[in-house]
Coordinates of C-alpha atoms in Angstrom, one line a residue:
M1 CA -101.5 -107.9 17.6
S2 CA -98.8 -107.7 20.2
T3 CA -97.7 -111.1 21.4
A4 CA -96.1 -110.1 24.7
L5 CA -97.2 -112.9 27.0
R6 CA -96.7 -113.5 30.6
P7 CA -94.6 -116.6 31.5
S8 CA -96.7 -119.8 31.9
A9 CA -96.3 -123.5 31.4
C10 CA -99.8 -123.7 29.8
P11 CA -99.8 -123.7 26.0
G12 CA -102.1 -121.3 24.1
L13 CA -102.6 -120.3 20.6
L14 CA -100.0 -117.6 20.9
R15 CA -97.7 -119.4 23.3
I16 CA -96.1 -122.6 22.0
V17 CA -94.8 -124.8 24.8
Q18 CA -92.1 -127.4 24.1
A19 CA -92.5 -131.1 24.8
L20 CA -90.4 -134.1 23.9
D21 CA -92.2 -134.4 20.6
G22 CA -92.0 -130.7 19.7
G23 CA -94.1 -127.6 20.4
I24 CA -97.7 -127.7 21.5
C25 CA -100.3 -125.1 20.5
R26 CA -103.6 -125.0 22.3
I27 CA -106.6 -123.6 20.3
K28 CA -109.4 -122.5 22.6
L29 CA -112.7 -123.0 20.9
N30 CA -115.7 -120.8 21.7
G31 CA -118.2 -123.2 23.3
G32 CA -116.2 -126.1 21.9
S33 CA -117.5 -125.2 18.4
I34 CA -115.5 -124.8 15.2
S35 CA -116.7 -124.3 11.6
A36 CA -115.9 -126.8 8.9
A37 CA -113.6 -124.2 7.2
Q38 CA -111.8 -123.5 10.5
A39 CA -111.3 -127.3 11.0
E40 CA -109.7 -127.5 7.6
V41 CA -107.3 -124.7 8.6
V42 CA -106.3 -126.6 11.7
A43 CA -105.7 -129.8 9.7
N44 CA -103.6 -127.9 7.2
A45 CA -101.6 -126.2 10.0
A46 CA -100.9 -129.5 11.7
E47 CA -99.8 -131.0 8.4
R48 CA -97.6 -128.1 7.2
F49 CA -96.1 -126.8 10.4
A50 CA -96.1 -129.8 12.8
G51 CA -96.1 -133.5 13.0
G52 CA -99.7 -134.0 12.0
V53 CA -101.0 -134.8 15.5
I54 CA -104.2 -133.0 16.6
E55 CA -105.6 -133.6 20.0
A56 CA -109.1 -133.1 21.4
T57 CA -108.7 -132.0 25.0
N58 CA -110.8 -132.6 28.1
R59 CA -111.9 -128.9 28.1
A60 CA -113.4 -129.2 24.6
N61 CA -110.4 -127.5 22.9
L62 CA -107.9 -128.6 20.3
Q63 CA -104.1 -129.0 20.4
I64 CA -101.5 -129.3 17.7
R65 CA -98.5 -131.3 18.7
G66 CA -95.0 -131.7 17.2
I67 CA -94.7 -128.1 16.0
G68 CA -91.3 -127.2 14.4
R69 CA -89.6 -123.9 14.0
E70 CA -92.3 -122.1 12.0
H71 CA -94.3 -120.9 15.0
G72 CA -95.2 -117.6 13.5
A73 CA -96.6 -119.0 10.3
L74 CA -98.7 -121.5 12.2
I75 CA -100.1 -118.8 14.6
D76 CA -100.8 -116.5 11.7
S77 CA -102.8 -119.1 9.8
L78 CA -104.9 -119.9 12.9
M79 CA -105.5 -116.2 13.7
A80 CA -106.5 -115.4 10.2
S81 CA -109.3 -118.0 10.4
G82 CA -110.8 -116.4 13.5
L83 CA -109.6 -119.0 16.0
G84 CA -107.5 -116.7 18.2
P85 CA -108.3 -114.2 20.9
S86 CA -109.3 -110.6 20.4
S87 CA -106.2 -109.5 22.3
A88 CA -103.0 -111.3 23.1
A89 CA -103.4 -111.1 26.9
G90 CA -107.0 -112.3 26.5
D91 CA -106.0 -115.8 25.2
D92 CA -105.0 -117.2 28.6
V93 CA -108.3 -116.3 30.2
R94 CA -110.7 -117.8 27.6
N95 CA -111.4 -120.7 29.9
L96 CA -115.2 -121.0 29.5
M97 CA -116.7 -124.5 29.0
L98 CA -120.2 -125.0 27.7
S99 CA -122.2 -128.2 27.4
P100 CA -121.6 -129.8 24.0
G101 CA -125.4 -129.7 23.5
A102 CA -125.7 -126.0 24.1
G103 CA -128.6 -124.7 22.0
I104 CA -129.5 -128.0 20.5
D105 CA -130.1 -130.4 23.5
R106 CA -133.7 -131.4 23.9
Q107 CA -133.4 -131.3 27.7
M108 CA -131.9 -127.8 27.9
L109 CA -133.7 -125.1 30.0
C110 CA -131.9 -122.2 28.3
D111 CA -129.4 -121.5 25.5
T112 CA -126.1 -120.5 27.2
R113 CA -124.4 -119.4 24.0
P114 CA -125.4 -115.8 24.1
L115 CA -124.2 -115.5 27.7
A116 CA -121.0 -117.3 26.8
E117 CA -120.3 -114.8 24.0
Q118 CA -121.0 -111.9 26.4
I119 CA -118.6 -113.3 29.0
L120 CA -115.8 -113.9 26.5
V121 CA -116.1 -110.4 25.2
T122 CA -115.8 -109.0 28.7
I123 CA -112.9 -111.1 30.0
Q124 CA -110.9 -110.5 26.8
G125 CA -111.6 -106.8 26.6
D126 CA -111.2 -105.8 30.2
E127 CA -107.5 -105.7 31.3
R128 CA -108.2 -106.4 34.9
F129 CA -109.3 -109.9 34.1
H130 CA -106.1 -110.6 32.3
D131 CA -104.5 -111.2 35.7
L132 CA -106.5 -114.4 36.2
S133 CA -104.5 -117.6 36.1
A134 CA -104.4 -119.5 32.8
K135 CA -106.1 -122.3 34.6
F136 CA -108.9 -120.3 36.2
A137 CA -112.1 -121.7 34.6
V138 CA -115.8 -121.1 34.4
Q139 CA -118.6 -123.5 33.3
L140 CA -122.1 -122.8 31.9
H141 CA -124.6 -125.6 32.0
G142 CA -128.0 -124.9 30.5
G143 CA -129.7 -128.0 31.9
E144 CA -128.6 -130.1 28.9
G145 CA -128.6 -133.9 29.1
L146 CA -125.4 -134.0 27.1
A147 CA -123.1 -132.3 29.6
M148 CA -119.9 -133.0 31.6
L149 CA -120.9 -132.3 35.2
E150 CA -117.9 -133.8 36.9
H151 CA -115.2 -131.4 35.9
P152 CA -114.3 -129.0 38.7
H153 CA -114.4 -125.3 37.9
D154 CA -113.6 -122.1 39.8
L155 CA -117.1 -120.9 39.1
W156 CA -120.0 -122.9 37.6
L157 CA -123.5 -121.8 36.7
S158 CA -126.2 -124.4 36.0
A159 CA -129.8 -123.7 34.8
T160 CA -132.5 -125.2 37.0
E161 CA -136.2 -124.7 37.7
G162 CA -136.9 -122.7 40.9
E163 CA -140.2 -121.3 42.1
G164 CA -141.8 -121.5 38.6
Q165 CA -139.0 -119.9 36.8
T166 CA -135.6 -120.9 35.3
V167 CA -132.6 -119.6 37.3
F168 CA -128.9 -120.2 37.4
A169 CA -127.8 -122.1 40.4
F170 CA -124.1 -121.5 41.0
G171 CA -121.1 -122.8 43.0
L172 CA -117.5 -122.0 43.6
A173 CA -114.5 -124.4 43.4
G174 CA -116.5 -127.4 42.4
C175 CA -118.9 -128.8 39.8
P176 CA -122.7 -128.8 39.1
L177 CA -123.0 -132.1 41.0
D178 CA -122.2 -130.3 44.2
P179 CA -124.7 -128.5 46.4
P180 CA -125.1 -124.9 45.0
A181 CA -124.0 -121.9 47.0
G182 CA -126.9 -119.8 45.7
S183 CA -128.8 -118.8 42.5
V184 CA -129.5 -115.8 40.3
L185 CA -132.0 -114.9 37.7
L186 CA -130.9 -115.7 34.2
E187 CA -130.5 -112.0 33.3
H188 CA -128.0 -111.7 36.2
G189 CA -125.7 -114.4 34.9
H190 CA -123.2 -112.1 33.3
G191 CA -123.3 -109.8 36.4
L192 CA -122.6 -112.8 38.6
V193 CA -119.6 -113.9 36.6
V194 CA -118.1 -110.4 36.6
A195 CA -118.7 -109.9 40.3
V196 CA -117.1 -113.2 41.2
L197 CA -114.1 -112.5 39.1
D198 CA -113.8 -109.0 40.5
L199 CA -114.0 -110.2 44.1
F200 CA -111.5 -113.0 43.5
L201 CA -109.0 -110.6 42.0
E202 CA -109.5 -108.1 44.9
W203 CA -109.1 -110.7 47.7
A204 CA -106.7 -113.3 46.4
R205 CA -103.0 -113.1 47.1
P206 CA -100.6 -113.6 44.1
D207 CA -100.0 -117.2 45.2
Q208 CA -103.8 -117.9 45.4
T209 CA -104.4 -118.6 41.7
R210 CA -107.5 -120.7 42.0
M211 CA -110.8 -120.2 43.8
R212 CA -110.1 -123.2 46.0
H213 CA -107.0 -121.5 47.3
L214 CA -108.9 -118.4 48.3
L215 CA -111.7 -120.4 50.0
G216 CA -109.1 -122.3 51.9
E217 CA -108.6 -119.1 54.0
C218 CA -111.7 -117.1 53.3
S219 CA -115.1 -118.6 54.3
L220 CA -117.7 -119.2 51.7
D221 CA -120.2 -117.3 53.7
R222 CA -118.0 -114.2 53.8
F223 CA -117.4 -114.4 50.1
L224 CA -121.2 -114.8 49.4
A225 CA -122.0 -111.9 51.7
A226 CA -119.6 -109.6 49.7
L227 CA -121.0 -111.0 46.4
A228 CA -124.6 -110.2 47.5
E229 CA -123.6 -106.5 47.7
R230 CA -122.8 -106.5 43.9
V231 CA -125.4 -108.8 42.4
P232 CA -128.9 -109.8 43.5
L233 CA -128.5 -113.3 44.9
M234 CA -131.4 -115.8 45.6
P235 CA -131.4 -118.8 47.9
A236 CA -129.8 -122.0 46.6
S237 CA -132.5 -123.9 44.7
S238 CA -133.0 -127.6 45.5
R239 CA -132.1 -129.7 42.6
R240 CA -130.3 -132.9 41.6
H241 CA -128.2 -133.7 38.6
D242 CA -127.3 -137.2 37.7
V243 CA -124.5 -138.3 35.3
S244 CA -126.3 -140.1 32.5
P245 CA -125.3 -143.8 32.1
I246 CA -125.9 -143.4 28.4
A247 CA -122.9 -142.4 26.3
L248 CA -124.7 -139.4 24.7
H249 CA -121.5 -138.3 23.0
I250 CA -121.2 -141.4 20.9
G251 CA -123.5 -142.3 18.0
A252 CA -126.7 -140.6 16.7
H253 CA -129.0 -138.9 19.2
P254 CA -132.1 -136.7 18.6
Q255 CA -131.6 -132.9 19.0
R256 CA -133.9 -130.0 19.1
G257 CA -135.4 -129.4 15.6
A258 CA -137.6 -131.7 13.5
E259 CA -136.0 -134.9 12.3
R260 CA -132.5 -133.7 13.2
V261 CA -129.8 -135.6 15.1
Y262 CA -126.3 -135.0 16.1
V263 CA -123.7 -137.7 15.5
G264 CA -121.0 -138.2 18.1
A265 CA -117.6 -139.7 17.2
V266 CA -114.5 -140.5 19.3
P267 CA -111.0 -140.1 17.8
P268 CA -109.0 -143.0 19.2
L269 CA -107.5 -141.8 22.5
G270 CA -108.5 -138.2 21.6
R271 CA -106.1 -138.0 18.6
L272 CA -106.9 -137.0 15.1
D273 CA -104.7 -136.8 12.1
P274 CA -105.3 -134.1 9.4
A275 CA -107.1 -136.5 7.1
M276 CA -109.5 -137.5 9.9
L277 CA -110.3 -133.9 10.7
R278 CA -110.8 -133.0 7.1
S279 CA -113.2 -135.9 6.6
A280 CA -115.3 -134.8 9.6
A281 CA -115.3 -131.2 8.3
K282 CA -116.4 -132.4 4.9
L283 CA -119.3 -134.3 6.4
A284 CA -120.3 -131.4 8.6
R285 CA -120.5 -129.2 5.5
E286 CA -122.4 -131.7 3.3
R287 CA -124.7 -133.4 5.9
G288 CA -124.7 -131.3 9.0
D289 CA -125.0 -127.6 9.9
G290 CA -121.4 -126.8 8.7
S291 CA -119.9 -127.0 12.2
L292 CA -118.2 -129.5 14.5
R293 CA -118.4 -129.4 18.3
F294 CA -115.7 -130.9 20.5
T295 CA -116.5 -132.3 23.8
P296 CA -114.9 -132.8 27.3
W297 CA -114.9 -136.6 26.5
Q298 CA -112.2 -135.8 23.9
S299 CA -114.7 -136.5 21.1
L300 CA -116.5 -134.5 18.5
L301 CA -120.1 -134.0 17.4
L302 CA -121.7 -133.3 14.0
P303 CA -124.9 -131.4 14.7
G304 CA -127.8 -130.8 12.4
V305 CA -127.7 -134.2 10.6
H306 CA -131.0 -135.3 9.0
A307 CA -132.1 -138.5 10.8
D308 CA -132.3 -140.3 7.4
D309 CA -128.6 -139.5 6.8
A310 CA -127.3 -140.7 10.3
R311 CA -126.4 -144.2 9.3
D312 CA -124.4 -143.0 6.3
V313 CA -122.6 -140.3 8.3
I314 CA -121.6 -142.9 10.9
Q315 CA -120.3 -145.2 8.3
R316 CA -118.2 -142.5 6.7
L317 CA -116.9 -141.3 10.1
E318 CA -115.9 -144.9 11.0
G319 CA -114.3 -145.2 7.6
A320 CA -112.1 -142.2 8.4
G321 CA -110.9 -143.9 11.6
L322 CA -113.3 -142.4 14.2
R323 CA -115.3 -144.6 16.6
C324 CA -119.1 -144.2 16.7
S325 CA -120.2 -147.2 18.8
A326 CA -120.5 -147.3 22.5
D327 CA -119.6 -151.0 22.3
D328 CA -116.1 -150.1 21.1
A329 CA -113.7 -150.5 24.0
L330 CA -111.3 -147.9 22.6
A331 CA -114.0 -145.3 22.7
H332 CA -114.1 -145.6 26.5
L333 CA -110.4 -145.2 27.2
I334 CA -108.5 -141.9 27.7
A335 CA -104.7 -141.6 28.0
C336 CA -102.2 -138.8 28.4
T337 CA -99.4 -138.2 25.9
G338 CA -97.2 -140.6 27.9
S339 CA -93.5 -141.2 27.6
T340 CA -93.3 -140.8 23.8
G341 CA -94.1 -137.1 24.1
C342 CA -93.8 -136.1 27.7
G343 CA -90.7 -136.1 29.9
K344 CA -92.7 -136.8 33.0
G345 CA -94.5 -139.9 31.6
L346 CA -93.3 -143.2 33.0
A347 CA -95.0 -145.4 30.3
D348 CA -96.2 -145.3 26.8
T349 CA -99.8 -144.7 27.8
K350 CA -101.2 -144.4 24.3
G351 CA -99.7 -147.7 23.2
D352 CA -100.7 -149.5 26.4
A353 CA -104.3 -148.2 26.1
R354 CA -104.6 -149.6 22.6
Q355 CA -103.3 -153.0 23.9
L356 CA -105.8 -152.8 26.8
A357 CA -108.7 -151.9 24.4
A358 CA -107.9 -154.9 22.2
L359 CA -107.9 -157.2 25.3
M360 CA -111.2 -155.8 26.7
Q361 CA -112.9 -156.0 23.3
R362 CA -112.0 -159.7 23.2
N363 CA -113.6 -160.1 26.6
S364 CA -116.7 -158.0 25.5
H365 CA -116.1 -155.6 28.4
A366 CA -115.8 -151.9 27.9
P367 CA -115.4 -149.9 31.1
N368 CA -114.3 -146.3 31.3
V369 CA -110.5 -146.4 32.0
H370 CA -108.0 -143.5 32.4
L371 CA -104.3 -144.2 31.8
S372 CA -102.0 -141.6 33.3
G373 CA -98.3 -141.5 32.8
C374 CA -97.7 -139.6 36.1
P375 CA -99.8 -138.3 39.0
R376 CA -100.6 -135.0 37.3
S377 CA -103.5 -136.6 35.5
C378 CA -103.3 -134.3 32.4
A379 CA -105.8 -136.3 30.4
A380 CA -108.6 -136.3 32.9
A381 CA -110.0 -133.3 34.8
H382 CA -112.3 -135.6 36.8
I383 CA -111.7 -138.9 38.6
A384 CA -112.5 -141.7 36.2
P385 CA -114.2 -144.9 37.4
I386 CA -111.0 -146.8 36.8
T387 CA -107.5 -145.2 36.8
L388 CA -104.2 -146.8 35.8
L389 CA -101.2 -144.8 37.1
A390 CA -97.9 -145.7 35.5
V391 CA -95.1 -146.8 37.7
S392 CA -92.7 -147.9 35.0
A393 CA -92.8 -148.9 31.3
G394 CA -95.8 -151.2 30.8
H395 CA -96.7 -151.4 34.5
Y396 CA -99.5 -149.6 36.4
D397 CA -101.1 -149.2 39.8
L398 CA -104.9 -149.8 39.6
Y399 CA -107.4 -147.5 41.3
F400 CA -111.2 -147.6 41.6
R401 CA -113.0 -144.3 42.1
D402 CA -114.2 -143.9 45.7
A403 CA -115.8 -140.7 46.9
A404 CA -114.4 -141.4 50.4
Q405 CA -110.8 -141.6 49.1
P406 CA -108.6 -138.7 47.9
G407 CA -106.9 -138.6 44.5
F408 CA -107.7 -141.4 42.1
G409 CA -109.7 -143.3 44.7
A410 CA -109.0 -146.7 46.3
L411 CA -105.8 -148.4 45.4
H412 CA -106.7 -152.0 44.3
A413 CA -103.5 -153.5 43.0
R414 CA -99.9 -152.4 42.3
N415 CA -97.4 -152.9 39.5
L416 CA -99.7 -154.7 37.0
T417 CA -99.0 -155.4 33.4
I418 CA -101.6 -154.5 30.8
E419 CA -102.5 -158.2 30.5
A420 CA -103.0 -158.5 34.2
V421 CA -105.2 -155.4 34.2
A422 CA -107.4 -156.8 31.5
A423 CA -107.8 -160.1 33.3
L424 CA -108.6 -158.4 36.6
L425 CA -111.2 -156.1 35.1
D426 CA -112.8 -159.0 33.2
A427 CA -113.0 -161.1 36.3
R428 CA -114.5 -158.1 38.2
S429 CA -117.1 -157.6 35.5
R430 CA -118.2 -161.2 35.9
S431 CA -118.4 -161.2 39.7
P432 CA -121.9 -161.1 41.1
L433 CA -120.6 -158.9 43.9
D434 CA -119.6 -156.2 41.5
A435 CA -122.5 -153.8 41.5

C-alpha cells in the first residue's frame, strides 16, 4: 500500500504526528469495535514500539503515544491485523461514529452496523471523497439508549419512528439533540450520506473544510433543495432525544439477547497500559463475545457476557486497573494530555485530575468534569457540565455549562487551585439552590 499522504496535523494509522512525549498513531475502529486478537496486537505494538501508553479517544478510537523511530514496524503490525484502511488515502476520511450499543442495545430501532460498513467501503474506495477534511465526521444513531448524542458532526442520522415506520431523521453541522433538517427511509440512508458528501465537495471552497463553514454562507434551505434532487427526502419527523442521567457505559447492563449483559469499564482518564488492554481482551475472549467496544466516553465495553458472570468480570476488570462503578469519581473525569505530552498544555491535567478525583471521592461527590490544558479542548468534543481551563501550572478557570453562553459556558471563578476547585464543587453540591 502506498503511504503518500496529504499534509495534516491529525494523526492517523499511517501518519505519525509528533508530540512532546513522542509520536502519536491514531487507530480508527470500525464502529468502535475491535476483536480480542486485534486488541492484543495494539498492546504489543504499544509495548514494543512506543512508551506503552494507549488512549481511548472521544470518537471511540484508540491512540498509541510515545512512538519512537520504528514507525514502519508499528504500522505494519497494525495493518496486518486488519486495523488499517483499505487504501492509504482512505484513512483520513474514516470518521464514522456509531453508538456503542449498535446491534445490542435493547432500545435500538435498527442495527446501523450494515449501513456503517457500506458507508466505509464507499468513502474509502471512491477517490472523490478522499478530498474531505480529516476532521469531517458522520454519526449514525440507531435509537440506542447507550449513545453519545451531544458530539457535533458534519452530518448525523438518527433512527426514529415516523408515521408508523422507522426512518432516519438527519441534520447538518450539529448533533441528534438538535431539530432535524429532514428524514429519509432507512433504505435511503446510504444514498443520503453519499449525496450530502457530493454536494459538500461540489459547493465548498478549499477553505471551507467543515459543513458549518459552508452553511455559514449557503442557506440550509438551499442545500436541502439541492439534496432533494438527489435523494427522496421526507419532512422532518417530530421527536425528542434526552441524554440519559444513568451512566450506561459504566458497569453491567442488559443487552439484546437472553441473559446477556455488556460490562462497561473506564480506563482512568482514558489511558490504558498494555497489561490492562490484554486483560480486557482475555476477558472478552473467555467471558464475552470475543470483542471490545470503545466509547465516546473514553471507556470500553465487553459485550455478550452471561449475566451470571458479570460480577466476576467486573472484579477482574477492576483488578486490572479499570473503573466499573459510577460512584468512582475518577470515572467521571476527562483530561487532555496536558503539559507532560503537549507543548500547548499549560498544566499537568492528568495529574491534577487524579488529585481532584481523590478530593471529590473524599467528599462523596462525583460530577462530570473536563480538565483542558488549553482552549482547544482536545479531550472533549462536547461541552461538559463543568470545565476547568488551565491558566498556569496547577491553576484553572472554572466554567459551568450554559446553553446561552458560547464556548465552555459561564465563567464562575478564575485562577483556582485544585483544592479550591474541590471545595467549591463540594459546597455547590450541598447548596439547596443547586438544582
